[in-house]
PDB file of C-alpha atoms in Angstrom:
ATOM      1  CA  MET T   1      32.809  24.218 116.401  1.00 90.00           C
ATOM      2  CA  TYR T   2      31.485  26.678 119.087  1.00 88.00           C
ATOM      3  CA  LEU T   3      27.709  25.647 119.813  1.00 86.00           C
ATOM      4  CA  ASP T   4      26.495  24.347 123.096  1.00 86.00           C
ATOM      5  CA  GLU T   5      25.848  20.714 122.629  1.00 85.00           C
ATOM      6  CA  GLU T   6      22.540  21.357 124.515  1.00 86.00           C
ATOM      7  CA  ALA T   7      21.632  23.653 121.920  1.00 84.00           C
ATOM      8  CA  ILE T   8      21.042  21.406 119.192  1.00 89.00           C
ATOM      9  CA  LEU T   9      17.803  19.906 119.363  1.00 90.00           C
ATOM     10  CA  ARG T  10      18.221  16.459 117.937  1.00 94.00           C
ATOM     11  CA  PRO T  11      15.045  13.994 116.806  1.00 94.00           C
ATOM     12  CA  PRO T  12      14.093  10.979 118.294  1.00 95.00           C
ATOM     13  CA  ALA T  13      14.898   7.677 115.701  1.00 96.00           C
ATOM     14  CA  GLU T  14      11.136   8.044 114.593  1.00 97.00           C
ATOM     15  CA  GLY T  15      11.414  11.954 114.517  1.00 96.00           C
ATOM     16  CA  TRP T  16       9.690  14.283 115.898  1.00 94.00           C
ATOM     17  CA  LEU T  17       6.165  13.107 117.130  1.00 93.00           C
ATOM     18  CA  GLU T  18       4.371  16.237 116.443  1.00 90.00           C
ATOM     19  CA  ILE T  19       5.451  17.052 113.029  1.00 91.00           C
ATOM     20  CA  THR T  20       3.087  14.697 110.744  1.00 90.00           C
ATOM     21  CA  PRO T  21       1.448  15.629 107.269  1.00 89.00           C
ATOM     22  CA  GLY T  22      -2.122  15.509 109.119  1.00 85.00           C
ATOM     23  CA  ARG T  23      -0.580  17.951 111.703  1.00 84.00           C
ATOM     24  CA  LEU T  24       0.979  20.439 109.335  1.00 84.00           C
ATOM     25  CA  GLN T  25      -1.666  20.123 106.386  1.00 83.00           C
ATOM     26  CA  GLY T  26      -2.406  23.705 106.460  1.00 79.00           C
ATOM     27  CA  LEU T  27       1.248  24.291 105.313  1.00 83.00           C
ATOM     28  CA  GLY T  28       0.340  22.861 102.122  1.00 86.00           C
ATOM     29  CA  LYS T  29       3.106  21.030 101.622  1.00 91.00           C
ATOM     30  CA  THR T  30       3.994  17.738 100.415  1.00 95.00           C
ATOM     31  CA  ASP T  31       4.642  14.448 102.391  1.00 95.00           C
ATOM     32  CA  GLU T  32       8.048  14.522 101.620  1.00 96.00           C
ATOM     33  CA  VAL T  33       8.664  17.864 103.023  1.00 95.00           C
ATOM     34  CA  ILE T  34       6.923  17.180 106.208  1.00 94.00           C
ATOM     35  CA  MET T  35       9.064  14.281 106.775  1.00 96.00           C
ATOM     36  CA  LEU T  36      12.080  16.159 106.292  1.00 96.00           C
ATOM     37  CA  LEU T  37      11.010  18.562 108.792  1.00 93.00           C
ATOM     38  CA  ARG T  38      10.265  15.744 110.927  1.00 95.00           C
ATOM     39  CA  HIS T  39      13.529  13.946 110.832  1.00 96.00           C
ATOM     40  CA  ILE T  40      16.254  16.833 110.716  1.00 94.00           C
ATOM     41  CA  PRO T  41      17.621  18.310 114.214  1.00 93.00           C
ATOM     42  CA  TYR T  42      17.270  22.145 115.420  1.00 89.00           C
ATOM     43  CA  LEU T  43      18.846  24.634 117.161  1.00 84.00           C
ATOM     44  CA  CYS T  44      17.047  25.747 120.222  1.00 80.00           C
ATOM     45  CA  THR T  45      15.847  29.038 120.318  1.00 69.00           C
ATOM     46  CA  ASP T  46      13.769  29.450 123.570  1.00 58.00           C
ATOM     47  CA  THR T  47      16.199  30.284 126.010  1.00 46.00           C
ATOM     48  CA  ASP T  48      18.172  33.163 126.204  1.00 45.00           C
ATOM     49  CA  ASN T  49      21.247  30.842 126.594  1.00 40.00           C
ATOM     50  CA  PHE T  50      20.762  29.475 123.387  1.00 40.00           C
ATOM     51  CA  LYS T  51      19.957  31.909 121.104  1.00 46.00           C
ATOM     52  CA  SER T  52      22.032  30.885 117.890  1.00 49.00           C
ATOM     53  CA  GLU T  53      23.862  33.003 115.356  1.00 51.00           C
ATOM     54  CA  ALA T  54      25.012  30.463 113.614  1.00 52.00           C
ATOM     55  CA  ASN T  55      25.800  32.144 110.226  1.00 46.00           C
ATOM     56  CA  ALA T  56      27.555  31.781 107.069  1.00 40.00           C
ATOM     57  CA  GLY T  57      27.589  34.968 105.157  1.00 40.00           C
ATOM     58  CA  PRO T  58      27.558  38.724 106.438  1.00 38.00           C
ATOM     59  CA  SER T  59      24.064  38.903 108.082  1.00 41.00           C
ATOM     60  CA  PHE T  60      23.026  36.655 110.682  1.00 45.00           C
ATOM     61  CA  VAL T  61      21.173  33.576 109.505  1.00 59.00           C
ATOM     62  CA  ARG T  62      18.854  32.050 112.082  1.00 62.00           C
ATOM     63  CA  PHE T  63      17.688  28.791 111.394  1.00 68.00           C
ATOM     64  CA  TRP T  64      14.204  28.362 111.976  1.00 74.00           C
ATOM     65  CA  SER T  65      13.266  25.850 114.395  1.00 77.00           C
ATOM     66  CA  TRP T  66       9.739  24.202 113.275  1.00 77.00           C
ATOM     67  CA  ILE T  67       9.447  21.751 116.263  1.00 81.00           C
ATOM     68  CA  GLU T  68      10.070  24.789 118.554  1.00 79.00           C
ATOM     69  CA  ALA T  69       7.359  27.236 116.817  1.00 77.00           C
ATOM     70  CA  ILE T  70       4.706  23.981 116.653  1.00 80.00           C
ATOM     71  CA  ARG T  71       5.031  23.766 120.467  1.00 80.00           C
ATOM     72  CA  TRP T  72       4.955  27.318 121.076  1.00 76.00           C
ATOM     73  CA  LEU T  73       1.520  26.962 118.964  1.00 73.00           C
ATOM     74  CA  ASP T  74       0.384  24.215 120.969  1.00 75.00           C
ATOM     75  CA  ARG T  75      -0.265  26.474 123.842  1.00 76.00           C
ATOM     76  CA  PRO T  76      -3.764  26.958 125.557  1.00 81.00           C
ATOM     77  CA  GLY T  77      -5.902  29.863 123.383  1.00 78.00           C
ATOM     78  CA  ILE T  78      -3.641  29.570 120.146  1.00 73.00           C
ATOM     79  CA  ASP T  79      -5.551  28.690 117.002  1.00 71.00           C
ATOM     80  CA  PHE T  80      -2.865  26.297 115.478  1.00 68.00           C
ATOM     81  CA  GLU T  81      -4.333  26.014 112.369  1.00 67.00           C
ATOM     82  CA  ALA T  82      -4.796  30.000 111.761  1.00 60.00           C
ATOM     83  CA  GLU T  83      -1.168  30.430 112.575  1.00 61.00           C
ATOM     84  CA  ILE T  84       0.988  27.891 111.617  1.00 63.00           C
ATOM     85  CA  ASP T  85       1.435  29.439 108.078  1.00 61.00           C
ATOM     86  CA  ILE T  86       2.927  32.368 109.788  1.00 59.00           C
ATOM     87  CA  SER T  87       6.412  29.862 109.781  1.00 62.00           C
ATOM     88  CA  MET T  88       6.131  29.873 106.135  1.00 64.00           C
ATOM     89  CA  ILE T  89       5.949  33.541 106.172  1.00 59.00           C
ATOM     90  CA  MET T  90       8.649  33.725 108.377  1.00 64.00           C
ATOM     91  CA  THR T  91      10.877  31.266 105.932  1.00 74.00           C
ATOM     92  CA  GLU T  92       9.902  31.737 102.581  1.00 74.00           C
ATOM     93  CA  PRO T  93       9.283  34.369  99.917  1.00 67.00           C
ATOM     94  CA  ARG T  94       6.946  37.333 101.288  1.00 60.00           C
ATOM     95  CA  PRO T  95       3.540  37.566  99.278  1.00 53.00           C
ATOM     96  CA  GLY T  96       3.434  40.857  97.173  1.00 53.00           C
ATOM     97  CA  GLU T  97       7.127  40.409  96.584  1.00 52.00           C
ATOM     98  CA  ASP T  98       8.248  40.575  93.113  1.00 52.00           C
ATOM     99  CA  ILE T  99       8.827  36.960  93.522  1.00 55.00           C
ATOM    100  CA  GLY T 100       6.700  33.843  93.200  1.00 59.00           C
ATOM    101  CA  LEU T 101       5.717  31.983  95.859  1.00 71.00           C
ATOM    102  CA  ALA T 102       7.622  28.738  96.720  1.00 85.00           C
ATOM    103  CA  PRO T 103       5.547  25.387  95.408  1.00 91.00           C
ATOM    104  CA  ALA T 104       4.657  22.342  97.551  1.00 92.00           C
ATOM    105  CA  HIS T 105       7.469  20.775  97.336  1.00 95.00           C
ATOM    106  CA  VAL T 106       9.825  23.448  98.832  1.00 94.00           C
ATOM    107  CA  VAL T 107      10.953  24.821 102.021  1.00 92.00           C
ATOM    108  CA  GLY T 108      12.389  27.228 103.686  1.00 89.00           C
ATOM    109  CA  LEU T 109      15.235  26.850 106.025  1.00 88.00           C
ATOM    110  CA  ILE T 110      16.185  29.621 107.883  1.00 83.00           C
ATOM    111  CA  SER T 111      14.392  33.270 109.135  1.00 70.00           C
ATOM    112  CA  THR T 112      16.050  36.422 108.664  1.00 66.00           C
ATOM    113  CA  LYS T 113      15.151  39.890 107.384  1.00 57.00           C
ATOM    114  CA  GLN T 114      17.162  39.265 103.710  1.00 63.00           C
ATOM    115  CA  ASP T 115      18.688  35.804 103.074  1.00 76.00           C
ATOM    116  CA  LEU T 116      16.269  33.214 102.687  1.00 86.00           C
ATOM    117  CA  TRP T 117      17.320  29.344 101.893  1.00 92.00           C
ATOM    118  CA  LEU T 118      14.900  27.280  99.940  1.00 93.00           C
ATOM    119  CA  LEU T 119      15.308  23.744  99.855  1.00 96.00           C
ATOM    120  CA  ASP T 120      14.011  22.220  96.200  1.00 97.00           C
ATOM    121  CA  THR T 121      13.010  18.479  97.195  1.00 97.00           C
ATOM    122  CA  GLU T 122      12.331  17.611  93.977  1.00 97.00           C
ATOM    123  CA  LEU T 123      15.315  18.669  92.585  1.00 96.00           C
ATOM    124  CA  GLY T 124      17.460  18.250  95.463  1.00 97.00           C
ATOM    125  CA  VAL T 125      18.885  21.712  95.573  1.00 98.00           C
ATOM    126  CA  ILE T 126      19.166  24.694  97.926  1.00 97.00           C
ATOM    127  CA  TYR T 127      18.297  28.230  96.669  1.00 95.00           C
ATOM    128  CA  TRP T 128      19.731  30.917  98.749  1.00 93.00           C
ATOM    129  CA  LEU T 129      18.435  34.511  97.928  1.00 89.00           C
ATOM    130  CA  ASP T 130      20.348  37.590  98.841  1.00 86.00           C
ATOM    131  CA  CYS T 131      23.710  35.407  98.469  1.00 89.00           C
ATOM    132  CA  PRO T 132      26.433  37.748  99.865  1.00 85.00           C
ATOM    133  CA  SER T 133      28.140  38.913  96.936  1.00 85.00           C
ATOM    134  CA  TRP T 134      31.505  37.515  97.919  1.00 84.00           C
ATOM    135  CA  ILE T 135      30.204  33.941  98.126  1.00 90.00           C
ATOM    136  CA  LYS T 136      28.626  34.506  94.699  1.00 90.00           C
ATOM    137  CA  GLN T 137      31.821  35.911  93.085  1.00 90.00           C
ATOM    138  CA  HIS T 138      34.350  33.067  94.774  1.00 91.00           C
ATOM    139  CA  PRO T 139      31.888  29.976  95.682  1.00 95.00           C
ATOM    140  CA  THR T 140      34.126  26.994  97.356  1.00 96.00           C
ATOM    141  CA  ARG T 141      31.513  24.669  96.014  1.00 97.00           C
ATOM    142  CA  GLU T 142      30.615  24.564  92.057  1.00 97.00           C
ATOM    143  CA  PRO T 143      26.853  26.342  91.895  1.00 97.00           C
ATOM    144  CA  ILE T 144      24.077  25.331  89.477  1.00 96.00           C
ATOM    145  CA  LEU T 145      24.359  27.723  86.247  1.00 92.00           C
ATOM    146  CA  ASP T 146      21.298  26.696  84.934  1.00 92.00           C
ATOM    147  CA  ASP T 147      18.872  29.439  83.554  1.00 94.00           C
ATOM    148  CA  ALA T 148      15.541  29.272  85.042  1.00 93.00           C
ATOM    149  CA  TYR T 149      13.678  30.814  82.887  1.00 92.00           C
ATOM    150  CA  ASP T 150      14.158  28.077  80.569  1.00 93.00           C
ATOM    151  CA  TYR T 151      12.351  25.760  82.799  1.00 91.00           C
ATOM    152  CA  ALA T 152      10.607  27.469  85.593  1.00 91.00           C
ATOM    153  CA  PRO T 153       6.606  28.148  86.020  1.00 87.00           C
ATOM    154  CA  ASP T 154       6.039  31.494  85.616  1.00 80.00           C
ATOM    155  CA  GLY T 155       6.783  33.465  89.228  1.00 82.00           C
ATOM    156  CA  GLU T 156       9.727  30.952  89.970  1.00 89.00           C
ATOM    157  CA  ALA T 157      12.088  31.716  87.779  1.00 90.00           C
ATOM    158  CA  ASP T 158      13.455  34.988  89.731  1.00 88.00           C
ATOM    159  CA  TRP T 159      14.319  33.485  92.899  1.00 90.00           C
ATOM    160  CA  ARG T 160      14.918  30.268  91.146  1.00 93.00           C
ATOM    161  CA  ASN T 161      17.862  31.938  89.093  1.00 93.00           C
ATOM    162  CA  GLU T 162      19.402  33.053  92.393  1.00 93.00           C
ATOM    163  CA  PRO T 163      22.549  31.206  93.570  1.00 96.00           C
ATOM    164  CA  ALA T 164      21.581  27.647  93.969  1.00 97.00           C
ATOM    165  CA  TRP T 165      23.865  24.647  95.181  1.00 98.00           C
ATOM    166  CA  ALA T 166      23.538  20.845  95.069  1.00 98.00           C
ATOM    167  CA  ILE T 167      22.249  19.724  98.886  1.00 98.00           C
ATOM    168  CA  VAL T 168      25.588  18.392  99.997  1.00 98.00           C
ATOM    169  CA  ASP T 169      27.340  20.744  98.007  1.00 98.00           C
ATOM    170  CA  PHE T 170      25.392  23.530  99.936  1.00 97.00           C
ATOM    171  CA  PHE T 171      26.321  22.852 103.049  1.00 96.00           C
ATOM    172  CA  GLU T 172      30.100  21.952 102.589  1.00 97.00           C
ATOM    173  CA  LEU T 173      30.087  25.759 101.099  1.00 96.00           C
ATOM    174  CA  LEU T 174      28.656  26.728 104.896  1.00 93.00           C
ATOM    175  CA  LYS T 175      31.258  24.498 106.426  1.00 94.00           C
ATOM    176  CA  ASP T 176      34.352  25.808 104.084  1.00 95.00           C
ATOM    177  CA  GLN T 177      33.392  29.831 105.555  1.00 91.00           C
ATOM    178  CA  PHE T 178      33.680  28.108 109.013  1.00 93.00           C
ATOM    179  CA  ARG T 179      37.041  26.150 108.043  1.00 95.00           C
ATOM    180  CA  ARG T 180      38.620  29.099 106.389  1.00 93.00           C
ATOM    181  CA  LEU T 181      37.765  31.307 109.233  1.00 93.00           C
ATOM    182  CA  SER T 182      35.603  33.646 106.781  1.00 88.00           C
ATOM    183  CA  SER T 183      32.532  33.114 109.795  1.00 87.00           C
ATOM    184  CA  ILE T 184      34.409  33.781 112.822  1.00 89.00           C
ATOM    185  CA  PRO T 185      32.468  32.776 116.469  1.00 89.00           C
ATOM    186  CA  LEU T 186      33.098  34.846 118.964  1.00 87.00           C
ATOM    187  CA  THR T 187      31.206  33.375 121.203  1.00 86.00           C
ATOM    188  CA  PRO T 188      28.773  30.059 121.602  1.00 83.00           C
ATOM    189  CA  THR T 189      25.944  32.472 120.136  1.00 78.00           C
ATOM    190  CA  ARG T 190      27.688  35.529 118.185  1.00 83.00           C
ATOM    191  CA  VAL T 191      29.498  34.910 114.946  1.00 84.00           C
ATOM    192  CA  LEU T 192      31.102  37.608 112.940  1.00 81.00           C
ATOM    193  CA  ASP T 193      32.789  37.471 109.430  1.00 72.00           C
ATOM    194  CA  PRO T 194      35.076  40.182 108.397  1.00 63.00           C
ATOM    195  CA  GLU T 195      34.299  40.209 104.242  1.00 62.00           C
ATOM    196  CA  GLY T 196      30.809  41.438 105.396  1.00 57.00           C
ATOM    197  CA  VAL T 197      30.115  42.611 108.671  1.00 58.00           C
ATOM    198  CA  LYS T 198      33.225  45.489 109.597  1.00 62.00           C
ATOM    199  CA  PRO T 199      33.727  46.038 113.163  1.00 62.00           C
ATOM    200  CA  ARG T 200      33.741  49.824 114.972  1.00 70.00           C
ATOM    201  CA  PRO T 201      37.166  51.365 114.468  1.00 71.00           C
ATOM    202  CA  GLN T 202      38.150  50.768 117.886  1.00 73.00           C
ATOM    203  CA  PHE T 203      37.923  47.254 117.193  1.00 78.00           C
ATOM    204  CA  GLU T 204      40.456  47.472 114.044  1.00 78.00           C
ATOM    205  CA  GLY T 205      42.122  44.020 113.802  1.00 85.00           C
ATOM    206  CA  ALA T 206      39.626  41.957 116.485  1.00 88.00           C
ATOM    207  CA  LEU T 207      38.354  39.671 114.091  1.00 87.00           C
ATOM    208  CA  LEU T 208      42.103  39.101 113.011  1.00 90.00           C
ATOM    209  CA  LEU T 209      43.217  38.315 116.154  1.00 94.00           C
ATOM    210  CA  VAL T 210      40.415  35.791 116.465  1.00 94.00           C
ATOM    211  CA  GLN T 211      41.543  33.755 113.451  1.00 94.00           C
ATOM    212  CA  ALA T 212      44.846  33.646 114.723  1.00 97.00           C
ATOM    213  CA  ILE T 213      43.703  32.423 118.220  1.00 98.00           C
ATOM    214  CA  TYR T 214      41.300  29.406 116.674  1.00 98.00           C
ATOM    215  CA  ARG T 215      44.274  28.649 114.891  1.00 98.00           C
ATOM    216  CA  GLU T 216      46.785  28.463 117.776  1.00 98.00           C
ATOM    217  CA  HIS T 217      44.564  25.787 119.598  1.00 98.00           C
ATOM    218  CA  GLY T 218      44.031  23.489 116.846  1.00 98.00           C
ATOM    219  CA  TRP T 219      41.556  24.491 113.838  1.00 98.00           C
ATOM    220  CA  PRO T 220      40.762  23.539 111.462  1.00 97.00           C
ATOM    221  CA  ASP T 221      42.091  19.809 112.428  1.00 97.00           C
ATOM    222  CA  LEU T 222      38.822  18.637 114.516  1.00 95.00           C
ATOM    223  CA  ALA T 223      41.567  15.958 115.754  1.00 96.00           C
ATOM    224  CA  HIS T 224      43.526  18.833 117.715  1.00 97.00           C
ATOM    225  CA  TYR T 225      40.722  21.468 118.135  1.00 98.00           C
ATOM    226  CA  ARG T 226      40.647  22.395 121.324  1.00 98.00           C
ATOM    227  CA  LYS T 227      37.081  23.809 121.670  1.00 96.00           C
ATOM    228  CA  ASP T 228      36.541  25.283 125.433  1.00 95.00           C
ATOM    229  CA  GLU T 229      40.494  26.107 125.479  1.00 97.00           C
ATOM    230  CA  CYS T 230      39.456  28.294 122.491  1.00 97.00           C
ATOM    231  CA  LEU T 231      36.414  29.849 123.425  1.00 95.00           C
ATOM    232  CA  THR T 232      38.015  30.920 126.578  1.00 96.00           C
ATOM    233  CA  ALA T 233      40.821  32.370 124.924  1.00 97.00           C
ATOM    234  CA  VAL T 234      38.796  34.088 122.764  1.00 95.00           C
ATOM    235  CA  ARG T 235      36.780  35.995 125.551  1.00 94.00           C
ATOM    236  CA  VAL T 236      39.907  36.369 127.647  1.00 96.00           C
ATOM    237  CA  ARG T 237      42.264  37.975 124.977  1.00 95.00           C
ATOM    238  CA  LEU T 238      39.550  40.659 123.701  1.00 93.00           C
ATOM    239  CA  GLU T 239      39.102  41.418 126.991  1.00 93.00           C
ATOM    240  CA  GLU T 240      42.588  42.089 127.625  1.00 94.00           C
ATOM    241  CA  ARG T 241      42.956  44.421 124.337  1.00 92.00           C
ATOM    242  CA  TYR T 242      39.372  46.189 124.723  1.00 88.00           C
ATOM    243  CA  GLY T 243      38.853  46.051 128.485  1.00 90.00           C
ATOM    244  CA  GLU T 244      35.105  46.687 128.730  1.00 87.00           C
ATOM    245  CA  ASP T 245      34.616  47.746 125.309  1.00 84.00           C
ATOM    246  CA  SER T 246      35.364  44.386 124.613  1.00 86.00           C
ATOM    247  CA  GLN T 247      31.217  43.575 126.175  1.00 83.00           C
ATOM    248  CA  SER T 248      29.811  45.085 122.706  1.00 80.00           C
ATOM    249  CA  LEU T 249      31.639  43.190 120.673  1.00 79.00           C
ATOM    250  CA  LEU T 250      31.424  39.962 122.320  1.00 78.00           C
ATOM    251  CA  GLY T 251      27.496  40.697 122.325  1.00 70.00           C
ATOM    252  CA  ILE T 252      27.740  40.623 125.957  1.00 58.00           C
TER     253      ILE T 252
END
């Protein structure tokens, strides 16, 4: 819809060679988790051009790039085994919080100050910790409504009682936010949503304008959507309406 294709890092057929159970033994995760990390794509985050704030809620969600983290830790002078657990700390419940740590078969997918997405490879479920209220109250996909206190081990019930969806439903839920333009890309690296992020008063009406531009360019019909023309039109029309002030809205 808005990302540059070059921003998507796709694994080779055999998976990322740097990600192996032996190499990531220090994470304390199951082989199934490591194989998942080995075979999924990531968003490039190591250059200014491709820093993506791909999101599906009111707070920006940055997908954690395990492959880039590992390559960064491979630099000379870095103690790989001592530092690799930093990635886990960035993506899972923090030590010292009221909620218990994630077990070996659960892995975090994003790194933010608020939201956490925890994927349970045994149950086939993704938990959204600190899920936005407007998604919890009006989910577009059926959530899992089990009471975790009936089955979860001590220390896990609190976070397992957060909103959760089957893996396929979870990602369809995220897609729905973009299909409905609840999440609105302004540029290839900046996404806002009108229900969770309110622009400053001088930008009143800006998000409704951008929604209209997307629809004018065929969205959400992928067969007719004109991506490049649309993103150009968003920038031009915001600049026409808001002048130099548009740069702060666009994140320039």
